[in-house]
Coordinates of C-alpha atoms and ligand atoms in Angstrom, one line a residue:
Chain A
M1 CA -10.9 -139.8 13.1
A2 CA -10.3 -138.4 10.2
T3 CA -12.4 -135.2 8.6
A4 CA -15.6 -136.0 8.9
A5 CA -17.7 -135.4 5.3
V6 CA -19.7 -132.2 6.1
G7 CA -22.8 -131.5 3.8
Y8 CA -24.1 -132.8 0.6
S9 CA -24.2 -132.2 -3.1
R10 CA -27.8 -131.5 -4.8
W11 CA -26.7 -133.2 -8.1
R12 CA -25.0 -136.1 -6.3
S13 CA -28.1 -136.4 -3.8
T14 CA -30.4 -136.5 -6.6
A15 CA -28.2 -138.8 -9.3
A16 CA -27.9 -141.6 -5.9
S17 CA -31.8 -141.4 -5.7
L18 CA -31.9 -141.9 -9.9
R19 CA -29.9 -144.6 -9.3
L20 CA -31.6 -146.0 -6.6
S21 CA -34.7 -146.4 -8.6
V22 CA -33.3 -148.2 -11.5
L23 CA -31.9 -150.6 -9.0
M24 CA -35.2 -150.9 -7.2
F25 CA -36.8 -151.1 -10.7
L26 CA -34.7 -153.6 -12.1
A27 CA -35.1 -155.8 -8.8
D28 CA -38.4 -156.2 -8.9
P29 CA -40.2 -157.6 -11.9
Q30 CA -43.7 -156.6 -10.6
W31 CA -42.8 -152.9 -12.3
L32 CA -43.0 -154.3 -15.5
I33 CA -46.8 -154.5 -15.3
P34 CA -47.5 -150.8 -14.8
S35 CA -44.4 -149.5 -17.1
M36 CA -44.3 -151.9 -20.0
I37 CA -47.5 -154.3 -20.3
A38 CA -50.0 -151.4 -19.0
P39 CA -49.0 -149.0 -22.0
V40 CA -49.7 -151.8 -24.4
I41 CA -53.1 -152.6 -23.1
F42 CA -53.9 -148.8 -22.7
G43 CA -52.7 -148.3 -26.5
L44 CA -54.9 -151.1 -27.8
V45 CA -58.4 -149.7 -25.5
A46 CA -57.6 -146.4 -26.9
F47 CA -57.4 -147.5 -30.2
E48 CA -60.8 -149.5 -30.1
L49 CA -62.2 -146.5 -27.8
F50 CA -61.6 -143.8 -30.4
R51 CA -62.0 -146.0 -33.7
G52 CA -63.5 -143.7 -36.2
A53 CA -64.1 -140.8 -34.2
G54 CA -63.0 -138.4 -36.9
P55 CA -59.9 -138.0 -38.9
Y56 CA -57.5 -137.4 -36.1
F57 CA -58.9 -140.4 -34.0
L58 CA -55.2 -141.9 -34.1
T59 CA -53.7 -138.8 -32.1
Y60 CA -56.6 -138.7 -29.7
A61 CA -55.9 -142.5 -28.9
I62 CA -52.2 -142.0 -28.4
L63 CA -52.8 -138.8 -26.1
G64 CA -55.3 -140.5 -24.3
A65 CA -53.7 -143.6 -23.5
G66 CA -50.3 -142.0 -23.5
M67 CA -51.6 -139.5 -20.4
M68 CA -53.1 -142.6 -18.6
S69 CA -49.8 -144.5 -18.4
M70 CA -47.4 -141.5 -17.9
W71 CA -49.8 -140.5 -15.0
G72 CA -49.5 -143.6 -13.8
Q73 CA -45.8 -143.6 -13.7
T74 CA -45.1 -140.0 -12.3
L75 CA -47.9 -139.1 -9.8
Y76 CA -48.2 -142.5 -8.7
G77 CA -44.4 -143.5 -9.1
S78 CA -42.6 -140.4 -6.7
G79 CA -45.5 -140.7 -4.1
W80 CA -45.4 -144.4 -3.8
A81 CA -41.7 -144.7 -3.9
T82 CA -42.0 -142.0 -0.5
G83 CA -44.7 -144.4 0.8
Q84 CA -42.5 -147.4 0.1
D85 CA -39.6 -145.6 2.3
R86 CA -42.2 -145.5 5.6
E87 CA -42.7 -149.3 4.7
F88 CA -39.0 -150.0 4.6
G89 CA -38.1 -148.1 7.6
T90 CA -35.7 -146.1 5.7
L91 CA -37.5 -142.5 5.9
E92 CA -35.9 -142.2 9.1
P93 CA -32.0 -142.8 7.9
T94 CA -32.5 -140.6 5.0
L95 CA -34.1 -137.8 6.7
Q96 CA -31.3 -138.0 9.1
S97 CA -28.7 -137.9 6.4
P98 CA -27.6 -134.0 5.6
T99 CA -29.7 -134.3 2.1
P100 CA -33.1 -132.7 2.0
Y101 CA -35.7 -135.2 1.2
L102 CA -36.9 -133.1 -1.9
Y103 CA -33.6 -134.2 -3.6
I104 CA -34.6 -137.7 -3.1
V105 CA -38.0 -137.1 -4.4
L106 CA -36.3 -135.4 -7.5
G107 CA -34.1 -138.2 -8.4
R108 CA -37.1 -140.4 -8.5
V109 CA -39.1 -138.2 -10.5
V110 CA -36.7 -138.0 -13.1
W111 CA -36.8 -141.7 -13.5
N112 CA -40.6 -141.6 -13.5
V113 CA -40.3 -139.1 -16.3
V114 CA -37.9 -141.3 -18.3
S115 CA -39.8 -144.6 -17.6
G116 CA -43.1 -142.6 -18.4
L117 CA -42.0 -141.7 -21.7
I118 CA -40.8 -144.9 -22.4
G119 CA -44.3 -145.7 -21.7
G120 CA -45.4 -143.4 -23.9
G121 CA -43.5 -144.2 -26.8
I122 CA -44.8 -147.9 -26.0
V123 CA -48.1 -146.5 -26.6
Y124 CA -47.2 -144.8 -29.8
V125 CA -45.7 -147.9 -31.3
V126 CA -49.0 -149.9 -30.3
V127 CA -51.6 -147.6 -31.6
V128 CA -49.4 -147.2 -34.8
L129 CA -49.0 -151.2 -35.5
A130 CA -53.1 -151.4 -34.7
A131 CA -53.5 -148.7 -37.1
G132 CA -51.2 -149.6 -39.7
G133 CA -49.6 -146.6 -40.0
P134 CA -48.5 -143.5 -38.2
P135 CA -51.3 -140.5 -37.5
S136 CA -51.1 -137.5 -39.4
L137 CA -49.1 -135.1 -37.1
P138 CA -48.7 -131.3 -38.7
N139 CA -45.5 -131.0 -36.6
P140 CA -43.9 -134.1 -35.1
L141 CA -40.9 -132.1 -33.9
A142 CA -43.1 -130.0 -31.9
F143 CA -45.4 -133.0 -30.7
A144 CA -42.6 -134.8 -29.4
I145 CA -41.0 -131.8 -27.5
L146 CA -44.7 -130.7 -26.0
F147 CA -45.1 -134.5 -25.1
V148 CA -42.0 -134.0 -23.1
F149 CA -43.2 -131.0 -21.6
V150 CA -46.5 -132.7 -20.4
M151 CA -44.8 -134.9 -18.9
L152 CA -42.5 -132.6 -17.0
S153 CA -45.9 -130.7 -15.9
L154 CA -46.8 -134.2 -14.8
A155 CA -43.8 -134.5 -12.5
A156 CA -44.3 -131.2 -10.9
V157 CA -47.3 -132.7 -9.3
G158 CA -46.0 -135.9 -8.6
V159 CA -42.9 -133.9 -6.2
V160 CA -46.1 -132.2 -4.3
F161 CA -47.7 -135.5 -4.0
A162 CA -44.8 -137.1 -2.5
A163 CA -44.7 -134.3 0.3
F164 CA -48.1 -136.0 1.4
Y165 CA -46.5 -139.5 1.6
V166 CA -43.7 -137.9 4.0
Y167 CA -46.3 -136.3 6.2
T168 CA -48.5 -139.0 7.1
R169 CA -49.0 -142.8 6.3
Y170 CA -52.5 -142.0 4.9
A171 CA -51.3 -140.5 2.3
G172 CA -52.3 -143.4 0.1
F173 CA -55.9 -143.3 1.2
I174 CA -55.9 -139.7 0.3
Q175 CA -54.3 -140.1 -3.4
N176 CA -56.7 -143.1 -4.0
I177 CA -59.7 -140.6 -3.5
G178 CA -58.1 -137.8 -5.6
E179 CA -56.9 -140.3 -8.1
F180 CA -59.9 -140.3 -10.3
A181 CA -61.0 -136.8 -10.0
F182 CA -57.3 -135.8 -10.8
Y183 CA -57.3 -138.2 -14.0
V184 CA -60.7 -137.0 -15.1
G185 CA -60.1 -133.3 -14.1
T186 CA -57.1 -133.0 -16.0
G187 CA -58.4 -134.1 -19.2
C188 CA -55.9 -137.1 -19.3
M189 CA -58.3 -139.2 -21.7
F190 CA -60.6 -136.2 -22.8
P191 CA -60.6 -132.7 -23.5
V192 CA -61.7 -130.7 -20.3
V193 CA -63.8 -128.7 -22.2
L194 CA -65.8 -131.7 -22.8
L195 CA -66.3 -131.9 -19.0
P196 CA -69.2 -130.1 -16.8
F197 CA -68.2 -126.6 -16.6
W198 CA -67.9 -126.0 -13.1
T199 CA -65.2 -128.7 -13.0
N200 CA -62.9 -126.1 -15.4
P201 CA -61.3 -123.9 -12.5
I202 CA -60.5 -127.1 -10.8
A203 CA -58.8 -128.6 -13.7
L204 CA -56.7 -125.5 -14.4
V205 CA -55.0 -125.8 -10.7
F206 CA -53.0 -128.7 -12.4
P207 CA -50.2 -127.8 -14.7
P208 CA -50.6 -131.0 -16.8
T209 CA -54.3 -129.8 -17.9
W210 CA -52.8 -126.7 -19.6
A211 CA -49.8 -128.4 -21.1
L212 CA -52.3 -131.1 -22.7
D213 CA -54.3 -128.6 -24.3
A214 CA -51.5 -127.1 -25.7
L215 CA -50.3 -130.3 -27.1
R216 CA -53.9 -130.9 -28.7
Y217 CA -53.9 -127.6 -30.2
N218 CA -50.8 -128.2 -31.8
S219 CA -51.2 -131.6 -33.2
I220 CA -55.0 -131.7 -34.1
P221 CA -56.1 -129.5 -36.8
G222 CA -59.2 -127.8 -35.8
Y223 CA -59.3 -128.7 -32.3
V224 CA -61.4 -126.8 -29.9
G225 CA -59.8 -126.2 -26.5
F226 CA -59.8 -123.5 -24.2
S227 CA -60.6 -120.4 -25.7
W228 CA -57.6 -118.3 -24.8
G229 CA -55.6 -120.9 -27.3
F230 CA -52.1 -122.3 -27.7
E231 CA -49.8 -119.6 -26.7
W232 CA -51.6 -118.7 -23.5
D233 CA -51.9 -122.9 -22.4
L234 CA -48.3 -122.9 -22.9
V235 CA -47.8 -119.8 -20.6
G236 CA -50.4 -121.3 -18.3
A237 CA -48.4 -124.5 -18.2
V238 CA -45.1 -122.9 -17.8
V239 CA -46.1 -120.7 -14.6
T240 CA -48.3 -123.5 -13.0
T241 CA -45.2 -125.9 -13.3
A242 CA -43.2 -123.3 -11.7
V243 CA -45.6 -122.7 -9.1
Y244 CA -46.0 -126.6 -8.2
L245 CA -42.1 -126.4 -8.0
A246 CA -41.9 -123.5 -5.8
I247 CA -44.6 -124.9 -3.5
A248 CA -42.8 -128.2 -3.1
G249 CA -39.5 -126.8 -2.1
T250 CA -41.4 -124.7 0.9
V251 CA -43.7 -127.8 1.4
F252 CA -41.1 -130.4 2.1
H253 CA -39.2 -127.9 4.4
R254 CA -42.4 -127.7 6.5
V255 CA -43.3 -131.3 6.2
E256 CA -39.7 -132.2 7.4
R257 CA -40.1 -130.0 10.3
H258 CA -43.8 -131.3 11.1
V259 CA -43.2 -134.9 11.0
L260 CA -40.1 -134.2 13.6
E261 CA -42.7 -132.4 15.8
V262 CA -45.3 -135.1 15.7
G263 CA -43.1 -138.1 15.6
N264 CA -44.8 -140.3 13.4
L265 CA -41.7 -141.2 10.8
A266 CA -41.9 -144.7 11.7
D267 CA -45.3 -145.1 11.2
F268 CA -46.3 -147.2 8.3
Chain B
M1 CA -14.6 -125.1 15.9
L2 CA -17.0 -123.9 18.7
A3 CA -17.8 -127.0 20.3
R4 CA -14.3 -128.8 20.3
D5 CA -14.0 -128.8 24.2
G6 CA -17.5 -129.2 25.6
P7 CA -19.2 -132.2 26.4
A8 CA -20.7 -134.4 23.3
I9 CA -24.1 -134.2 24.6
E10 CA -25.9 -131.9 27.1
T11 CA -29.8 -131.8 27.9
R12 CA -31.8 -130.0 30.0
G13 CA -35.1 -130.7 31.4
V14 CA -35.8 -132.4 27.8
T15 CA -39.6 -133.7 27.6
R16 CA -41.4 -135.3 24.8
R17 CA -45.0 -136.1 24.4
F18 CA -46.6 -138.2 22.2
E19 CA -50.2 -137.5 21.1
S20 CA -51.9 -140.2 19.5
R21 CA -55.3 -140.0 17.7
K22 CA -57.5 -143.0 17.6
G23 CA -61.3 -143.5 16.8
F24 CA -63.7 -142.1 14.2
L25 CA -62.3 -138.5 13.3
F26 CA -59.4 -138.5 15.7
R27 CA -61.6 -138.1 18.8
D28 CA -59.5 -140.1 21.3
I29 CA -56.5 -138.5 21.9
T30 CA -54.0 -140.6 23.9
R31 CA -50.9 -138.7 25.4
T32 CA -47.9 -140.4 26.3
D33 CA -44.9 -138.6 28.3
A34 CA -42.0 -140.5 26.9
L35 CA -39.6 -138.2 28.4
Q36 CA -40.4 -136.1 31.6
G37 CA -37.3 -134.1 31.9
V38 CA -33.9 -135.5 31.3
D39 CA -30.9 -134.1 32.3
L40 CA -27.4 -135.6 31.0
T41 CA -24.0 -135.0 30.3
V42 CA -22.0 -137.0 28.1
E43 CA -18.1 -136.5 27.9
R44 CA -16.6 -137.1 24.4
G45 CA -14.7 -140.0 23.5
S46 CA -16.1 -143.0 25.2
I47 CA -19.2 -145.4 25.2
F48 CA -22.0 -143.9 27.4
G49 CA -24.8 -146.4 28.0
L50 CA -28.1 -145.4 28.6
L51 CA -30.2 -148.3 30.1
G52 CA -33.6 -148.9 30.8
P53 CA -36.4 -151.3 30.4
N54 CA -39.0 -151.6 27.6
G55 CA -40.9 -148.6 27.0
A56 CA -38.9 -146.3 29.5
G57 CA -38.0 -144.0 26.8
K58 CA -34.4 -144.7 25.0
T59 CA -35.2 -144.9 21.2
T60 CA -37.3 -141.3 21.7
L61 CA -34.1 -139.9 23.6
T62 CA -32.1 -141.3 21.0
K63 CA -34.1 -139.6 18.0
I64 CA -34.5 -136.5 19.8
L65 CA -30.4 -136.6 20.2
S66 CA -30.2 -137.5 16.6
T67 CA -32.4 -134.9 14.8
L68 CA -35.4 -137.3 14.0
L69 CA -37.7 -136.1 16.6
L70 CA -38.2 -132.5 18.2
P71 CA -38.2 -132.5 21.9
T72 CA -41.7 -130.8 23.3
G73 CA -39.8 -129.2 26.2
G74 CA -36.3 -128.7 27.4
E75 CA -33.2 -127.8 25.5
A76 CA -30.5 -130.7 24.1
R77 CA -27.2 -129.9 22.5
V78 CA -25.2 -132.6 20.9
L79 CA -21.3 -131.4 19.9
G80 CA -22.5 -127.8 21.6
H81 CA -25.2 -127.3 18.9
D82 CA -29.0 -127.3 19.3
V83 CA -30.8 -130.4 18.1
S84 CA -33.7 -128.3 17.3
R85 CA -32.0 -125.4 15.4
D86 CA -28.7 -126.3 14.2
A87 CA -29.9 -130.0 12.6
D88 CA -28.1 -129.2 9.1
W89 CA -24.9 -128.7 11.3
L90 CA -25.6 -131.8 13.1
R91 CA -26.3 -134.1 10.8
P92 CA -23.3 -134.6 8.7
R93 CA -21.3 -135.4 12.1
I94 CA -24.1 -137.8 13.5
G95 CA -24.4 -141.3 12.9
L96 CA -27.3 -143.1 13.7
V97 CA -28.0 -146.8 14.0
L98 CA -31.8 -147.8 14.9
G99 CA -31.2 -151.2 14.0
G100 CA -33.5 -153.9 13.4
E101 CA -34.8 -156.1 10.3
R102 CA -36.2 -152.5 8.8
G103 CA -34.2 -149.4 7.6
L104 CA -32.7 -151.2 4.7
Y105 CA -33.4 -151.4 0.8
N106 CA -33.7 -155.3 0.9
R107 CA -34.0 -155.4 -2.9
V108 CA -30.7 -154.3 -3.7
S109 CA -27.0 -155.4 -2.3
G110 CA -25.3 -154.3 0.8
R111 CA -22.9 -152.4 -1.5
D112 CA -25.5 -150.4 -3.4
N113 CA -27.1 -149.4 0.1
L114 CA -23.7 -148.2 1.5
R115 CA -23.3 -146.2 -2.1
Y116 CA -26.6 -144.4 -1.8
F117 CA -26.2 -143.2 1.9
A118 CA -22.3 -142.3 1.0
D119 CA -23.7 -140.1 -1.8
L120 CA -26.5 -138.5 0.8
Y121 CA -23.6 -137.8 2.9
G122 CA -21.9 -135.9 0.4
I123 CA -18.7 -138.5 0.2
P124 CA -16.9 -137.5 -2.6
P125 CA -17.2 -139.9 -5.6
V126 CA -13.1 -140.5 -5.5
E127 CA -13.2 -141.8 -2.0
R128 CA -16.6 -143.5 -2.3
E129 CA -15.8 -147.1 -3.3
A130 CA -12.4 -147.4 -1.0
R131 CA -14.3 -146.0 1.9
I132 CA -17.1 -148.6 1.1
R133 CA -14.7 -151.5 1.2
T134 CA -12.7 -150.3 4.4
V135 CA -16.2 -150.2 6.0
L136 CA -17.4 -153.4 4.8
E137 CA -13.8 -155.1 5.9
R138 CA -14.4 -153.2 9.1
V139 CA -17.8 -155.3 9.8
D140 CA -16.9 -158.6 8.3
L141 CA -19.3 -158.4 5.5
S142 CA -16.7 -158.2 2.2
T143 CA -18.0 -161.5 1.0
A144 CA -21.5 -160.8 0.9
A145 CA -21.5 -157.0 0.1
D146 CA -22.8 -158.0 -3.4
R147 CA -25.8 -160.0 -2.3
R148 CA -29.2 -158.6 -2.0
V149 CA -30.0 -157.4 1.7
E150 CA -33.1 -159.8 1.9
E151 CA -31.1 -162.4 1.8
Y152 CA -29.0 -161.4 4.6
S153 CA -29.2 -163.1 8.2
R154 CA -30.5 -160.9 11.0
G155 CA -26.7 -160.6 12.3
M156 CA -25.5 -159.5 8.7
K157 CA -28.1 -156.6 9.0
Q158 CA -27.2 -155.4 11.4
K159 CA -23.7 -155.5 10.3
L160 CA -24.7 -153.4 7.3
H161 CA -26.7 -150.8 9.6
L162 CA -23.5 -150.7 11.7
A163 CA -21.4 -149.8 8.2
R164 CA -23.9 -147.2 7.3
G165 CA -23.5 -145.4 10.8
I166 CA -19.8 -145.0 10.5
L167 CA -19.5 -144.5 6.8
H168 CA -19.2 -141.0 7.0
R169 CA -16.8 -141.1 9.8
P170 CA -19.3 -139.4 12.1
E171 CA -18.2 -137.4 15.4
I172 CA -20.6 -139.2 17.2
L173 CA -22.4 -142.2 16.9
F174 CA -25.8 -143.1 18.3
L175 CA -26.8 -146.6 18.6
D176 CA -30.0 -147.8 19.9
E177 CA -30.0 -151.3 21.2
P178 CA -27.6 -152.5 18.9
T179 CA -27.6 -156.2 20.0
I180 CA -31.6 -156.8 20.1
G181 CA -32.5 -159.7 18.5
L182 CA -29.1 -161.0 17.6
D183 CA -28.0 -164.6 18.4
P184 CA -25.2 -164.6 21.0
K185 CA -22.4 -164.9 18.8
S186 CA -23.4 -161.8 16.6
A187 CA -24.1 -160.2 19.6
R188 CA -20.6 -160.6 20.8
E189 CA -19.1 -159.8 17.4
T190 CA -21.2 -156.4 17.3
R191 CA -20.1 -155.7 21.0
K192 CA -16.4 -156.3 19.6
L193 CA -17.0 -154.0 16.7
I194 CA -18.4 -151.2 19.1
R195 CA -15.4 -151.5 21.1
S196 CA -13.2 -151.1 18.4
L197 CA -14.9 -147.9 17.1
V198 CA -13.7 -145.9 20.6
V199 CA -10.1 -146.4 19.9
D200 CA -10.9 -143.9 16.5
G201 CA -12.2 -141.4 19.2
V202 CA -15.9 -141.3 18.2
T203 CA -18.1 -140.7 21.1
I204 CA -20.7 -143.5 21.3
F205 CA -24.0 -143.4 22.8
L206 CA -25.6 -146.8 23.2
T207 CA -28.7 -147.9 24.8
T208 CA -29.7 -151.0 25.7
H209 CA -31.9 -153.0 28.1
Y210 CA -29.2 -155.9 28.7
M211 CA -27.3 -154.7 32.0
F212 CA -24.7 -157.1 31.3
E213 CA -23.9 -155.4 27.6
A214 CA -24.0 -151.8 29.6
E215 CA -21.5 -153.2 32.5
E216 CA -19.5 -154.9 29.5
L217 CA -19.2 -151.7 27.3
C218 CA -19.9 -148.6 29.1
P219 CA -17.5 -147.1 31.5
Q220 CA -20.1 -144.2 32.2
L221 CA -24.0 -145.1 32.4
A222 CA -27.4 -143.6 33.4
I223 CA -30.4 -145.5 34.0
L224 CA -33.9 -144.3 32.4
S225 CA -37.1 -145.5 34.2
K226 CA -40.4 -144.1 33.3
G227 CA -38.9 -140.7 30.9
R228 CA -36.6 -139.9 33.9
I229 CA -32.9 -140.5 34.6
V230 CA -32.7 -142.5 38.0
A231 CA -29.2 -142.6 38.0
R232 CA -26.1 -141.4 36.5
D233 CA -22.4 -142.7 37.0
S234 CA -19.7 -145.0 36.6
V235 CA -20.4 -148.6 36.7
D236 CA -18.3 -148.9 40.1
N237 CA -20.1 -146.0 41.9
L238 CA -23.2 -147.4 40.7
R239 CA -22.3 -150.3 42.8
Q240 CA -21.9 -148.6 45.5
L241 CA -25.0 -146.5 45.1
V242 CA -27.0 -149.5 46.3
G243 CA -25.1 -150.4 49.2
G244 CA -21.9 -152.0 48.8
D245 CA -20.2 -154.0 46.4
R246 CA -20.6 -157.6 47.7
T247 CA -23.4 -160.0 46.9
L248 CA -24.3 -163.3 48.8
E249 CA -26.7 -165.8 47.5
A250 CA -28.2 -168.4 49.9
E251 CA -30.4 -170.8 48.5
A252 CA -32.3 -173.8 50.1
Y253 CA -36.3 -174.9 50.4
G254 CA -37.8 -172.2 52.1
F255 CA -36.6 -169.6 55.0
E256 CA -38.3 -168.4 58.3
D257 CA -39.0 -165.0 58.8
R258 CA -36.9 -165.2 61.6
E259 CA -33.9 -165.9 59.5
L260 CA -34.5 -163.2 57.2
A261 CA -34.6 -160.8 60.4
T262 CA -31.4 -162.3 61.7
L263 CA -29.6 -162.0 58.5
R264 CA -30.6 -158.2 58.2
H265 CA -29.2 -157.5 61.3
L266 CA -25.3 -159.1 60.5
P267 CA -22.9 -156.3 60.4
G268 CA -22.9 -154.5 56.9
V269 CA -26.1 -155.9 55.6
S270 CA -28.2 -153.4 53.8
K271 CA -30.7 -155.7 51.9
V272 CA -31.8 -158.9 51.7
V273 CA -34.3 -159.9 48.8
E274 CA -36.1 -163.0 48.6
E275 CA -37.3 -164.9 45.6
E276 CA -38.6 -168.2 44.2
Y277 CA -36.0 -170.1 42.3
G278 CA -37.5 -173.2 40.9
P279 CA -38.7 -175.3 43.9
A280 CA -36.1 -173.5 45.9
T281 CA -35.8 -170.2 47.4
R282 CA -33.1 -167.8 46.8
L283 CA -31.7 -164.9 49.2
T284 CA -29.9 -161.8 47.6
I285 CA -28.1 -160.6 50.2
R286 CA -26.4 -157.1 50.0
V287 CA -23.2 -156.5 51.9
R288 CA -21.2 -153.4 52.6
T289 CA -18.4 -154.7 54.9
E290 CA -15.6 -157.6 55.1
E291 CA -17.1 -158.9 58.4
T292 CA -20.1 -160.7 56.9
G293 CA -19.0 -163.3 54.4
V294 CA -20.6 -167.0 53.0
D295 CA -19.6 -168.4 56.8
E296 CA -21.6 -166.0 58.4
V297 CA -24.5 -166.5 56.6
R298 CA -24.1 -170.1 57.1
R299 CA -23.7 -169.7 61.0
V300 CA -27.1 -167.8 60.9
L301 CA -29.1 -170.4 58.8
P302 CA -28.6 -173.9 60.4
G303 CA -30.9 -176.7 60.0
H304 CA -31.4 -176.7 56.3
D305 CA -29.7 -179.8 54.6
E306 CA -29.8 -178.3 51.1
L307 CA -28.3 -175.0 51.9
S308 CA -25.7 -173.6 49.2
V309 CA -24.3 -170.2 50.1
R310 CA -21.7 -168.4 47.8
E311 CA -20.6 -164.9 47.1
R312 CA -20.4 -163.4 43.7
R313 CA -19.7 -160.0 42.4
T314 CA -22.4 -157.5 42.3
S315 CA -23.7 -157.0 39.0
L316 CA -25.2 -154.0 37.2
E317 CA -28.0 -156.0 37.1
D318 CA -28.6 -155.8 40.7
V319 CA -28.1 -152.1 41.0
Y320 CA -30.4 -151.9 37.9
L321 CA -33.2 -153.9 39.1
D322 CA -33.1 -152.1 42.5
L323 CA -33.2 -148.7 40.9
V324 CA -36.0 -149.5 38.2
E325 CA -37.9 -151.1 41.2
E326 CA -37.5 -148.3 43.5
E327 CA -38.9 -145.9 40.8
A328 CA -41.5 -148.2 39.7
R329 CA -43.1 -148.0 43.5
Ligands
ADP1 N1 -44.3 -142.2 17.9 C1 -45.3 -142.9 19.2 N2 -46.4 -142.0 19.2 C2 -46.8 -142.5 20.7 N3 -46.3 -142.9 21.7 C3 -45.0 -143.5 21.4 C4 -44.3 -142.8 20.0 N4 -43.4 -143.4 20.4 C5 -42.9 -144.0 21.5 N5 -44.3 -143.7 22.1 C6 -43.9 -144.2 23.6 O1 -43.2 -143.6 24.5 C7 -42.8 -144.5 25.3 C8 -41.3 -144.8 25.0 O2 -41.2 -145.2 23.9 P1 -39.4 -145.6 23.8 O3 -38.7 -144.3 23.2 O4 -39.6 -146.3 22.3 O5 -38.8 -146.9 24.7 P2 -37.8 -147.6 24.7 O6 -36.7 -147.3 23.6 O7 -37.1 -147.5 25.8 O8 -38.1 -148.9 24.7 C9 -43.6 -145.5 25.2 O9 -44.7 -145.5 26.4 C10 -43.8 -145.5 23.8 O10 -45.5 -146.3 23.8
MG2 MG1 -36.5 -148.8 21.9

């Protein structure tokens, strides 16, 4: 046979994974529920929940509901798609290809970030419609940028979660237990400082905790979050996100080796 | 390149143990020794068959050779490279077809499945579509290419598996039971396709538990039984291995032990096996020389009204059953 293709291209593999994610999304209408319908419901519930709670209740509602829908998209999305690879039996041919699995996950994460932001946008529109007007944001541009930043910090956690799904078919079980703790712990709905003190150090392990606190500082005048304030929140978020991505790189390499040793790739 | 002229596959003492944990808190550990020291050399450029019954370890060996599983002992080299250490080098050069209903993205089209894997194998974008078209034509899937895989029949899915396996033009192609579960027509087409691939100089490593398939496709083969290679030779030599290349069959309603003993003492007879065949009994007689034929067998089995005796070619199946049977004892 003529020349064999040798190797892979990182960006092309990531793009291929992103493309497949979109195709799978379009092919399966059940995805409309978490990605389109859930944000509407979260938005309405959050609006009722925070109604009248101070002058900035609209911002709280948008952040709370936005986080909930984005959280589902990213964290769940990338892990779940990997679980599906097990279920479909596509994990084996994918790992057999020259592309490291990390790039497959990155492609999915890009899609999850995009669809998470769409969900966040839906929440915003729903809350604004329910309130009859937009929230008063001191700096709308910074709000938008920080919103995307929060999303990226969530994505970093999603990548690490995906590694669990490659590691074992019991990842879904592990994630379900961790889900609640994570959701409350990172202060998705309520600021972390409102939680019992002992949970704070745990919450700081998650990049979104920092990013979200920064976002609240930025968009809610008089907000009382972590005592170190907005700037150090940003630094913390960047550092923890970088650490997660670095861990993900190593973890994936090890996990790929581990599954070849154990031989559980075909389990689902 | 280092490995141009060496064998396609070389294994020495390859073992694989699986440990599965069951019960509360993983207390019960079950150990399965799927491969118990496999030594194998496969030359380049033809179809090599690995034949063995279910559970023999065929899939395990295939996965080890295609870098999807690490051996727990021994050494395996493919294209001159160690499967545990040089997986990155090997993966682009290996095609693997595990086949079956699973392993494909069912909700998208066959073409989109191939596009995805083409990208993962780093096929240049300018070549991608043309290559997919060629491969689809080759497996006769062009007209169905844009339909969702979930609408495909079992045979079409197998063709798509094969298309994916050859898309990146691998130097060596692993096919694990490529015709299992296919209807006879699809199985025939698949075998034809496999044969056509050798023309391109690809080395094919094929596993099967159908003896006729190995006989039809593979000039060289090995028989795997309970994790061990029990024979490794050409089809003709394997026939010789179990005592000659002629087989006579005699059928009637029951034979006496005395008759069997007489048969066993005819010149050149190496083996007589008795089995129930519906209401009748069938004797399979393995003969090494020309002296004993249909007439000689008839002569020592007088008094059977319904006796039928015929000569047939010794099939690989005979060899195979003998070997696997011996191993089982
Ligand atoms: N992942 C695994 N975990 C535990 N046992 C396994 C695993 N894979 C295969 N085995 C066992 O190893 C043996 C060989 O299996 P396999 O290679 O699939 O055989 P074949 O493909 O020849 O039918 C069988 O006893 C099987 O149950
Ligand atoms: Mg098998």
